[in-house]
mmCIF file of C-alpha atoms in Angstrom:
data_model
loop_
_atom_site.group_PDB
_atom_site.id
_atom_site.type_symbol
_atom_site.label_atom_id
_atom_site.label_comp_id
_atom_site.label_asym_id
_atom_site.label_seq_id
_atom_site.Cartn_x
_atom_site.Cartn_y
_atom_site.Cartn_z
ATOM 1 C CA UNK A 1 -183.011 202.510 -44.281
ATOM 2 C CA UNK A 2 -184.263 205.644 -45.945
ATOM 3 C CA UNK A 3 -187.263 207.502 -44.540
ATOM 4 C CA UNK A 4 -189.599 206.116 -47.193
ATOM 5 C CA UNK A 5 -188.385 202.589 -46.505
ATOM 6 C CA UNK A 6 -189.085 203.149 -42.812
ATOM 7 C CA UNK A 7 -192.571 204.411 -43.640
ATOM 8 C CA UNK A 8 -193.245 201.336 -45.796
ATOM 9 C CA UNK A 9 -191.970 199.042 -43.028
ATOM 10 C CA UNK A 10 -194.262 200.661 -40.450
ATOM 11 C CA UNK A 11 -197.170 200.700 -42.910
ATOM 12 C CA UNK A 12 -196.734 196.963 -43.481
ATOM 13 C CA UNK A 13 -196.864 196.398 -39.717
ATOM 14 C CA UNK A 14 -200.117 198.359 -39.611
ATOM 15 C CA UNK A 15 -201.538 196.549 -42.631
ATOM 16 C CA UNK A 16 -200.661 193.088 -41.310
ATOM 17 C CA UNK A 17 -202.095 193.887 -37.874
ATOM 18 C CA UNK A 18 -205.327 195.272 -39.275
ATOM 19 C CA UNK A 19 -205.671 192.300 -41.609
ATOM 20 C CA UNK A 20 -205.627 189.918 -38.632
ATOM 21 C CA UNK A 21 -208.084 192.092 -36.709
ATOM 22 C CA UNK A 22 -210.591 192.783 -39.499
ATOM 23 C CA UNK A 23 -210.490 189.539 -41.491
ATOM 24 C CA UNK A 24 -213.051 187.524 -39.465
ATOM 25 C CA UNK A 25 -215.489 190.448 -39.578
ATOM 26 C CA UNK A 26 -215.011 190.869 -43.322
ATOM 27 C CA UNK A 27 -215.470 187.170 -44.073
ATOM 28 C CA UNK A 28 -218.442 186.639 -41.785
ATOM 29 C CA UNK A 29 -220.320 189.840 -42.484
ATOM 30 C CA UNK A 30 -223.862 190.217 -41.264
ATOM 31 C CA UNK A 31 -225.365 189.518 -44.677
ATOM 32 C CA UNK A 32 -224.887 185.771 -44.617
ATOM 33 C CA UNK A 33 -225.494 183.669 -41.497
ATOM 34 C CA UNK A 34 -222.243 182.717 -39.771
ATOM 35 C CA UNK A 35 -221.437 179.003 -40.300
ATOM 36 C CA UNK A 36 -222.241 176.789 -37.314
ATOM 37 C CA UNK A 37 -218.605 175.728 -36.979
ATOM 38 C CA UNK A 38 -217.436 179.334 -36.671
ATOM 39 C CA UNK A 39 -220.141 180.072 -34.110
ATOM 40 C CA UNK A 40 -218.969 177.024 -32.175
ATOM 41 C CA UNK A 41 -215.381 178.304 -32.334
ATOM 42 C CA UNK A 42 -216.554 181.709 -31.108
ATOM 43 C CA UNK A 43 -217.855 180.022 -27.974
ATOM 44 C CA UNK A 44 -215.124 177.436 -27.473
ATOM 45 C CA UNK A 45 -212.102 179.623 -28.233
ATOM 46 C CA UNK A 46 -212.141 182.325 -25.512
ATOM 47 C CA UNK A 47 -211.365 180.034 -22.554
ATOM 48 C CA UNK A 48 -208.542 178.484 -24.583
ATOM 49 C CA UNK A 49 -207.294 181.946 -25.612
ATOM 50 C CA UNK A 50 -207.156 183.197 -22.028
ATOM 51 C CA UNK A 51 -205.107 180.142 -21.094
ATOM 52 C CA UNK A 52 -202.875 180.820 -24.083
ATOM 53 C CA UNK A 53 -202.403 184.470 -23.039
ATOM 54 C CA UNK A 54 -201.292 183.478 -19.552
ATOM 55 C CA UNK A 55 -198.664 181.162 -21.036
ATOM 56 C CA UNK A 56 -197.759 183.896 -23.552
ATOM 57 C CA UNK A 57 -197.039 186.323 -20.686
ATOM 58 C CA UNK A 58 -194.771 183.746 -19.066
ATOM 59 C CA UNK A 59 -192.967 182.735 -22.266
ATOM 60 C CA UNK A 60 -189.662 184.388 -21.350
ATOM 61 C CA UNK A 61 -189.425 182.978 -17.835
ATOM 62 C CA UNK A 62 -186.231 180.967 -17.332
ATOM 63 C CA UNK A 63 -186.986 177.933 -15.210
ATOM 64 C CA UNK A 64 -183.365 177.226 -14.322
ATOM 65 C CA UNK A 65 -181.161 178.120 -12.457
ATOM 66 C CA UNK A 66 -182.548 179.104 -9.055
ATOM 67 C CA UNK A 67 -184.783 181.021 -8.387
ATOM 68 C CA UNK A 68 -186.139 180.181 -11.858
ATOM 69 C CA UNK A 69 -189.860 180.806 -12.073
ATOM 70 C CA UNK A 70 -190.433 180.918 -8.325
ATOM 71 C CA UNK A 71 -191.382 184.638 -8.148
ATOM 72 C CA UNK A 72 -193.857 184.100 -11.019
ATOM 73 C CA UNK A 73 -195.338 180.937 -9.508
ATOM 74 C CA UNK A 74 -195.715 182.471 -6.038
ATOM 75 C CA UNK A 75 -197.223 185.696 -7.394
ATOM 76 C CA UNK A 76 -199.702 183.834 -9.589
ATOM 77 C CA UNK A 77 -200.728 181.774 -6.553
ATOM 78 C CA UNK A 78 -201.200 184.987 -4.540
ATOM 79 C CA UNK A 79 -203.267 186.498 -7.386
ATOM 80 C CA UNK A 80 -205.489 183.409 -7.601
ATOM 81 C CA UNK A 81 -205.985 183.132 -3.829
ATOM 82 C CA UNK A 82 -206.791 186.827 -3.475
ATOM 83 C CA UNK A 83 -209.273 186.509 -6.293
ATOM 84 C CA UNK A 84 -210.959 183.433 -4.858
ATOM 85 C CA UNK A 85 -211.141 185.172 -1.505
ATOM 86 C CA UNK A 86 -212.544 188.571 -2.459
ATOM 87 C CA UNK A 87 -213.281 188.287 -6.198
ATOM 88 C CA UNK A 88 -212.219 191.912 -6.668
ATOM 89 C CA UNK A 89 -210.358 192.118 -9.958
ATOM 90 C CA UNK A 90 -208.297 195.205 -9.062
ATOM 91 C CA UNK A 91 -207.350 193.894 -5.630
ATOM 92 C CA UNK A 92 -206.177 190.551 -7.033
ATOM 93 C CA UNK A 93 -204.113 192.184 -9.784
ATOM 94 C CA UNK A 94 -202.582 194.806 -7.481
ATOM 95 C CA UNK A 95 -201.801 192.228 -4.804
ATOM 96 C CA UNK A 96 -200.204 189.791 -7.235
ATOM 97 C CA UNK A 97 -198.140 192.537 -8.877
ATOM 98 C CA UNK A 98 -196.997 193.985 -5.529
ATOM 99 C CA UNK A 99 -195.976 190.492 -4.452
ATOM 100 C CA UNK A 100 -193.980 189.991 -7.650
ATOM 101 C CA UNK A 101 -192.224 193.362 -7.374
ATOM 102 C CA UNK A 102 -191.340 192.648 -3.763
ATOM 103 C CA UNK A 103 -189.943 189.237 -4.678
ATOM 104 C CA UNK A 104 -187.795 190.352 -7.616
ATOM 105 C CA UNK A 105 -186.567 193.558 -5.972
ATOM 106 C CA UNK A 106 -186.027 192.561 -2.368
ATOM 107 C CA UNK A 107 -185.932 188.780 -2.048
ATOM 108 C CA UNK A 108 -184.319 187.147 -5.053
ATOM 109 C CA UNK B 1 -225.543 207.337 -21.475
ATOM 110 C CA UNK B 2 -221.966 208.021 -22.479
ATOM 111 C CA UNK B 3 -220.924 209.129 -19.005
ATOM 112 C CA UNK B 4 -222.387 206.012 -17.401
ATOM 113 C CA UNK B 5 -220.599 203.792 -19.879
ATOM 114 C CA UNK B 6 -217.328 205.613 -19.213
ATOM 115 C CA UNK B 7 -217.798 205.294 -15.457
ATOM 116 C CA UNK B 8 -218.470 201.567 -15.839
ATOM 117 C CA UNK B 9 -215.561 201.010 -18.226
ATOM 118 C CA UNK B 10 -212.841 202.964 -16.429
ATOM 119 C CA UNK B 11 -212.288 200.637 -13.417
ATOM 120 C CA UNK B 12 -211.721 197.684 -15.756
ATOM 121 C CA UNK B 13 -208.937 199.598 -17.489
ATOM 122 C CA UNK B 14 -206.967 200.644 -14.380
ATOM 123 C CA UNK B 15 -204.654 197.590 -14.456
ATOM 124 C CA UNK B 16 -204.144 198.202 -18.154
ATOM 125 C CA UNK B 17 -203.223 201.804 -17.417
ATOM 126 C CA UNK B 18 -200.475 200.586 -15.058
ATOM 127 C CA UNK B 19 -199.281 197.948 -17.497
ATOM 128 C CA UNK B 20 -199.445 200.084 -20.629
ATOM 129 C CA UNK B 21 -197.724 203.039 -19.057
ATOM 130 C CA UNK B 22 -194.959 200.791 -17.857
ATOM 131 C CA UNK B 23 -194.586 198.895 -21.123
ATOM 132 C CA UNK B 24 -195.328 201.982 -23.232
ATOM 133 C CA UNK B 25 -192.678 204.015 -21.442
ATOM 134 C CA UNK B 26 -190.232 201.150 -21.800
ATOM 135 C CA UNK B 27 -191.037 200.938 -25.502
ATOM 136 C CA UNK B 28 -190.676 204.692 -26.020
ATOM 137 C CA UNK B 29 -187.374 204.710 -24.166
ATOM 138 C CA UNK B 30 -186.169 201.721 -26.174
ATOM 139 C CA UNK B 31 -186.922 203.592 -29.415
ATOM 140 C CA UNK B 32 -185.294 206.722 -28.063
ATOM 141 C CA UNK B 33 -182.063 205.004 -27.097
ATOM 142 C CA UNK B 34 -182.117 203.147 -30.450
ATOM 143 C CA UNK B 35 -181.824 206.576 -32.065
ATOM 144 C CA UNK B 36 -185.400 207.310 -33.136
ATOM 145 C CA UNK B 37 -187.293 210.562 -32.580
ATOM 146 C CA UNK B 38 -190.340 210.430 -30.287
ATOM 147 C CA UNK B 39 -192.464 210.834 -33.435
ATOM 148 C CA UNK B 40 -191.841 207.142 -34.191
ATOM 149 C CA UNK B 41 -193.235 205.603 -30.988
ATOM 150 C CA UNK B 42 -196.004 208.225 -31.056
ATOM 151 C CA UNK B 43 -197.226 207.331 -34.550
ATOM 152 C CA UNK B 44 -196.541 203.615 -34.218
ATOM 153 C CA UNK B 45 -198.423 203.300 -30.927
ATOM 154 C CA UNK B 46 -201.299 205.183 -32.506
ATOM 155 C CA UNK B 47 -201.505 203.182 -35.737
ATOM 156 C CA UNK B 48 -200.245 199.675 -34.893
ATOM 157 C CA UNK B 49 -201.486 199.539 -31.285
ATOM 158 C CA UNK B 50 -199.971 196.143 -30.571
ATOM 159 C CA UNK B 51 -197.221 195.985 -27.977
ATOM 160 C CA UNK B 52 -195.205 192.928 -28.899
ATOM 161 C CA UNK B 53 -195.083 193.753 -32.597
ATOM 162 C CA UNK B 54 -193.963 197.323 -31.901
ATOM 163 C CA UNK B 55 -190.974 196.078 -29.931
ATOM 164 C CA UNK B 56 -190.062 193.761 -32.807
ATOM 165 C CA UNK B 57 -190.597 196.608 -35.266
ATOM 166 C CA UNK B 58 -187.716 198.503 -33.660
ATOM 167 C CA UNK B 59 -185.406 195.664 -34.661
ATOM 168 C CA UNK B 60 -186.923 195.639 -38.149
ATOM 169 C CA UNK B 61 -186.322 199.390 -38.542
ATOM 170 C CA UNK B 62 -182.738 199.017 -37.384
ATOM 171 C CA UNK B 63 -182.064 196.144 -39.785
ATOM 172 C CA UNK B 64 -181.925 195.961 -43.552
ATOM 173 C CA UNK B 65 -185.017 196.878 -45.561
ATOM 174 C CA UNK B 66 -187.011 193.658 -46.031
ATOM 175 C CA UNK B 67 -190.689 194.401 -46.728
ATOM 176 C CA UNK B 68 -191.824 190.851 -47.408
ATOM 177 C CA UNK B 69 -190.155 189.548 -44.270
ATOM 178 C CA UNK B 70 -191.665 192.414 -42.276
ATOM 179 C CA UNK B 71 -195.139 191.583 -43.545
ATOM 180 C CA UNK B 72 -194.867 187.843 -42.870
ATOM 181 C CA UNK B 73 -193.404 188.463 -39.426
ATOM 182 C CA UNK B 74 -196.282 190.829 -38.651
ATOM 183 C CA UNK B 75 -198.880 188.271 -39.694
ATOM 184 C CA UNK B 76 -197.227 185.610 -37.556
ATOM 185 C CA UNK B 77 -196.965 187.775 -34.448
ATOM 186 C CA UNK B 78 -200.496 189.119 -34.829
ATOM 187 C CA UNK B 79 -202.270 185.957 -35.990
ATOM 188 C CA UNK B 80 -203.913 185.480 -32.586
ATOM 189 C CA UNK B 81 -206.188 188.425 -33.381
ATOM 190 C CA UNK B 82 -208.001 186.143 -35.850
ATOM 191 C CA UNK B 83 -209.194 184.187 -32.816
ATOM 192 C CA UNK B 84 -210.308 187.365 -31.067
ATOM 193 C CA UNK B 85 -212.305 188.396 -34.119
ATOM 194 C CA UNK B 86 -214.071 185.035 -34.330
ATOM 195 C CA UNK B 87 -214.950 185.308 -30.631
ATOM 196 C CA UNK B 88 -216.228 188.871 -30.972
ATOM 197 C CA UNK B 89 -218.341 188.400 -34.126
ATOM 198 C CA UNK B 90 -221.543 188.328 -32.080
ATOM 199 C CA UNK B 91 -220.568 190.834 -29.391
ATOM 200 C CA UNK B 92 -219.526 193.609 -31.753
ATOM 201 C CA UNK B 93 -222.771 193.276 -33.695
ATOM 202 C CA UNK B 94 -225.082 196.269 -33.610
ATOM 203 C CA UNK B 95 -222.477 198.730 -32.374
ATOM 204 C CA UNK B 96 -222.915 200.966 -35.434
ATOM 205 C CA UNK B 97 -220.176 203.438 -36.312
ATOM 206 C CA UNK B 98 -218.139 202.338 -33.304
ATOM 207 C CA UNK B 99 -217.577 198.879 -34.783
ATOM 208 C CA UNK B 100 -214.631 199.724 -37.077
ATOM 209 C CA UNK B 101 -212.844 201.401 -34.183
ATOM 210 C CA UNK B 102 -213.602 198.490 -31.831
ATOM 211 C CA UNK B 103 -212.022 196.126 -34.347
ATOM 212 C CA UNK B 104 -209.089 198.455 -35.041
ATOM 213 C CA UNK B 105 -208.308 198.706 -31.319
ATOM 214 C CA UNK B 106 -208.801 195.010 -30.519
ATOM 215 C CA UNK B 107 -205.472 194.337 -28.793
ATOM 216 C CA UNK B 108 -205.061 191.470 -26.291
ATOM 217 C CA UNK B 109 -206.246 193.635 -23.413
ATOM 218 C CA UNK B 110 -209.221 195.294 -25.141
ATOM 219 C CA UNK B 111 -210.414 191.925 -26.378
ATOM 220 C CA UNK B 112 -210.061 190.300 -22.957
ATOM 221 C CA UNK B 113 -211.967 193.036 -21.129
ATOM 222 C CA UNK B 114 -214.647 193.422 -23.774
ATOM 223 C CA UNK B 115 -215.223 189.680 -23.906
ATOM 224 C CA UNK B 116 -215.225 188.959 -20.185
ATOM 225 C CA UNK B 117 -216.495 192.103 -18.424
ATOM 226 C CA UNK B 118 -219.927 191.935 -16.864
ATOM 227 C CA UNK B 119 -221.493 195.095 -18.210
ATOM 228 C CA UNK B 120 -223.921 196.453 -15.589
ATOM 229 C CA UNK B 121 -227.581 196.620 -16.606
ATOM 230 C CA UNK B 122 -228.542 200.021 -17.945
ATOM 231 C CA UNK B 123 -225.094 200.629 -19.435
ATOM 232 C CA UNK B 124 -224.909 200.710 -23.212
ATOM 233 C CA UNK B 125 -222.737 197.807 -24.440
ATOM 234 C CA UNK B 126 -221.433 199.627 -27.483
ATOM 235 C CA UNK B 127 -220.298 202.670 -25.536
ATOM 236 C CA UNK B 128 -218.816 200.524 -22.769
ATOM 237 C CA UNK B 129 -216.653 198.577 -25.220
ATOM 238 C CA UNK B 130 -215.821 201.782 -27.070
ATOM 239 C CA UNK B 131 -214.487 203.438 -23.916
ATOM 240 C CA UNK B 132 -212.515 200.347 -22.879
ATOM 241 C CA UNK B 133 -210.847 200.388 -26.299
ATOM 242 C CA UNK B 134 -210.341 204.155 -26.367
ATOM 243 C CA UNK B 135 -208.849 204.328 -22.855
ATOM 244 C CA UNK B 136 -206.478 201.449 -23.599
ATOM 245 C CA UNK B 137 -205.436 203.082 -26.847
ATOM 246 C CA UNK B 138 -204.820 206.371 -25.049
ATOM 247 C CA UNK B 139 -202.767 204.747 -22.254
ATOM 248 C CA UNK B 140 -200.529 202.992 -24.762
ATOM 249 C CA UNK B 141 -200.164 206.059 -26.975
ATOM 250 C CA UNK B 142 -199.374 208.453 -24.100
ATOM 251 C CA UNK B 143 -196.949 206.035 -22.429
ATOM 252 C CA UNK B 144 -195.035 205.386 -25.650
ATOM 253 C CA UNK B 145 -194.896 209.077 -26.553
ATOM 254 C CA UNK B 146 -193.711 210.204 -23.128
ATOM 255 C CA UNK B 147 -191.135 207.413 -23.105
ATOM 256 C CA UNK B 148 -189.920 208.569 -26.492
ATOM 257 C CA UNK B 149 -189.594 212.155 -25.291
ATOM 258 C CA UNK B 150 -187.921 211.656 -21.930
ATOM 259 C CA UNK B 151 -185.857 208.742 -23.179
ATOM 260 C CA UNK B 152 -183.180 207.525 -20.860
ATOM 261 C CA UNK B 153 -183.620 210.392 -18.385
ATOM 262 C CA UNK B 154 -185.918 208.135 -16.384
ATOM 263 C CA UNK B 155 -184.368 205.686 -14.012
ATOM 264 C CA UNK B 156 -186.426 202.581 -13.398
ATOM 265 C CA UNK B 157 -186.947 201.415 -9.891
ATOM 266 C CA UNK B 158 -190.191 199.828 -10.996
ATOM 267 C CA UNK B 159 -188.692 196.433 -11.769
ATOM 268 C CA UNK B 160 -191.382 193.797 -11.946
ATOM 269 C CA UNK B 161 -194.289 196.158 -12.677
ATOM 270 C CA UNK B 162 -194.816 194.466 -16.030
ATOM 271 C CA UNK B 163 -196.222 191.526 -14.075
ATOM 272 C CA UNK B 164 -199.453 193.529 -13.888
ATOM 273 C CA UNK B 165 -200.322 192.199 -17.365
ATOM 274 C CA UNK B 166 -199.696 188.589 -16.345
ATOM 275 C CA UNK B 167 -201.781 189.074 -13.204
ATOM 276 C CA UNK B 168 -204.611 190.565 -15.257
ATOM 277 C CA UNK B 169 -204.704 187.637 -17.680
ATOM 278 C CA UNK B 170 -204.553 185.204 -14.756
ATOM 279 C CA UNK B 171 -207.600 186.889 -13.218
ATOM 280 C CA UNK B 172 -209.496 186.928 -16.512
ATOM 281 C CA UNK B 173 -208.648 183.265 -17.066
ATOM 282 C CA UNK B 174 -209.826 182.478 -13.534
ATOM 283 C CA UNK B 175 -213.064 184.441 -13.981
ATOM 284 C CA UNK B 176 -213.783 182.506 -17.170
ATOM 285 C CA UNK B 177 -212.981 179.274 -15.322
ATOM 286 C CA UNK B 178 -215.373 180.108 -12.478
ATOM 287 C CA UNK B 179 -218.094 181.101 -14.923
ATOM 288 C CA UNK B 180 -218.094 177.991 -17.093
ATOM 289 C CA UNK B 181 -219.360 174.608 -16.025
ATOM 290 C CA UNK B 182 -216.784 172.597 -17.967
ATOM 291 C CA UNK B 183 -213.094 173.285 -18.295
ATOM 292 C CA UNK B 184 -211.979 171.228 -21.291
ATOM 293 C CA UNK B 185 -211.419 174.230 -23.571
ATOM 294 C CA UNK B 186 -209.504 176.182 -20.913
ATOM 295 C CA UNK B 187 -207.290 173.170 -20.298
ATOM 296 C CA UNK B 188 -206.772 172.682 -24.033
ATOM 297 C CA UNK B 189 -205.530 176.290 -24.237
ATOM 298 C CA UNK B 190 -203.063 175.957 -21.374
ATOM 299 C CA UNK B 191 -201.800 172.507 -22.325
ATOM 300 C CA UNK B 192 -201.389 173.298 -26.030
ATOM 301 C CA UNK B 193 -199.497 176.549 -25.330
ATOM 302 C CA UNK B 194 -197.267 174.998 -22.679
ATOM 303 C CA UNK B 195 -196.431 172.022 -24.901
ATOM 304 C CA UNK B 196 -195.716 174.223 -27.938
ATOM 305 C CA UNK B 197 -193.654 176.646 -25.849
ATOM 306 C CA UNK B 198 -191.550 173.710 -24.686
ATOM 307 C CA UNK B 199 -191.189 172.297 -28.211
ATOM 308 C CA UNK B 200 -190.773 175.458 -30.301
ATOM 309 C CA UNK B 201 -189.378 178.043 -27.889
ATOM 310 C CA UNK B 202 -190.569 181.499 -26.862
ATOM 311 C CA UNK B 203 -190.135 183.155 -30.258
ATOM 312 C CA UNK B 204 -192.093 180.790 -32.452
ATOM 313 C CA UNK B 205 -194.655 178.887 -30.417
ATOM 314 C CA UNK B 206 -197.782 180.947 -31.042
ATOM 315 C CA UNK B 207 -198.638 179.699 -34.547
ATOM 316 C CA UNK B 208 -198.177 176.004 -33.607
ATOM 317 C CA UNK B 209 -200.219 176.693 -30.458
ATOM 318 C CA UNK B 210 -203.082 178.177 -32.454
ATOM 319 C CA UNK B 211 -203.068 175.317 -34.943
ATOM 320 C CA UNK B 212 -203.002 172.856 -32.076
ATOM 321 C CA UNK B 213 -205.973 174.541 -30.346
ATOM 322 C CA UNK B 214 -207.911 174.636 -33.630
ATOM 323 C CA UNK B 215 -207.267 170.941 -34.285
ATOM 324 C CA UNK B 216 -208.244 169.872 -30.782
ATOM 325 C CA UNK B 217 -211.425 171.971 -30.799
ATOM 326 C CA UNK B 218 -212.327 170.553 -34.211
ATOM 327 C CA UNK B 219 -211.669 166.942 -33.255
ATOM 328 C CA UNK B 220 -213.554 167.215 -29.969
ATOM 329 C CA UNK B 221 -216.374 169.386 -31.283
ATOM 330 C CA UNK B 222 -219.076 166.757 -30.906
ATOM 331 C CA UNK B 223 -218.325 165.742 -27.311
ATOM 332 C CA UNK B 224 -217.758 169.385 -26.308
ATOM 333 C CA UNK B 225 -221.053 170.514 -27.801
ATOM 334 C CA UNK B 226 -222.981 167.507 -26.559
ATOM 335 C CA UNK B 227 -221.867 168.027 -22.970
ATOM 336 C CA UNK B 228 -222.941 171.657 -23.183
ATOM 337 C CA UNK B 229 -221.558 174.262 -20.816
ATOM 338 C CA UNK B 230 -219.959 176.290 -23.601
ATOM 339 C CA UNK B 231 -220.781 179.801 -22.590
#
């Protein structure tokens, strides 16, 4: 690739990304009232998105052979339990991550 | 006003700092060992600001010049931002000149924090979300640039640190779960993604997942709205 071809490639990545980020705001600008269906989606989507993002983070986990997704499963359990116990976001994240690092570096 | 917003925003971004520096460094190093100057990760992290696409972009830059394919690939990888935008239509309202930057910097992490964080009373919402976005942007940019400069000089004994991002999304998912009275939409998200991941594989499950979620939310709109509990 020549330099200008590289610049075009990167520019297209920027353009495509910005299109997906700005499009809803451009379509549903403040001038017209947002359709009821889109407002409904705005409320119903986030919980589904957060679930989707968790799965997205785990997409490259190989479930077989052993130990498969055990470090991930254990660390997620630790994160959830810590969070239910103290409800301190940073503590839960740090604890879960430390657990995962320990498991992949020292145990499995 | 600005200082209070920064003080309120910073703690929420600490996990992202850890994750972005780790992933950003890895990305910068990856570009470096692929033969690119640090200027590439520096400018790309600044202008694209989207982790997964930037990793893929390295492969695109190494391959043959294919602009149309690049553009379509970008849209497919980044399509989930459409959902973020729809969810943030109301929350980004009234943020004035900060709004274009908030939208520009709406990566997975900025969106998740800005949607879910409980902004303390007395803290300006616009500035809070602005600082969350700005700090995240800066972490990613600095990590990628440093990675690009030091390249393979670094040896990684930080295996597993990338889990910090998974842990953060787990906590945000859990917080949302604890906050809402009904869990149908959360379950739809998990089930649809897991099913599509199984059917389509890790590289191409996001678009089917999004379509699936859209269909299910459309079909079940009436019961979901009637039962209430949609926050």
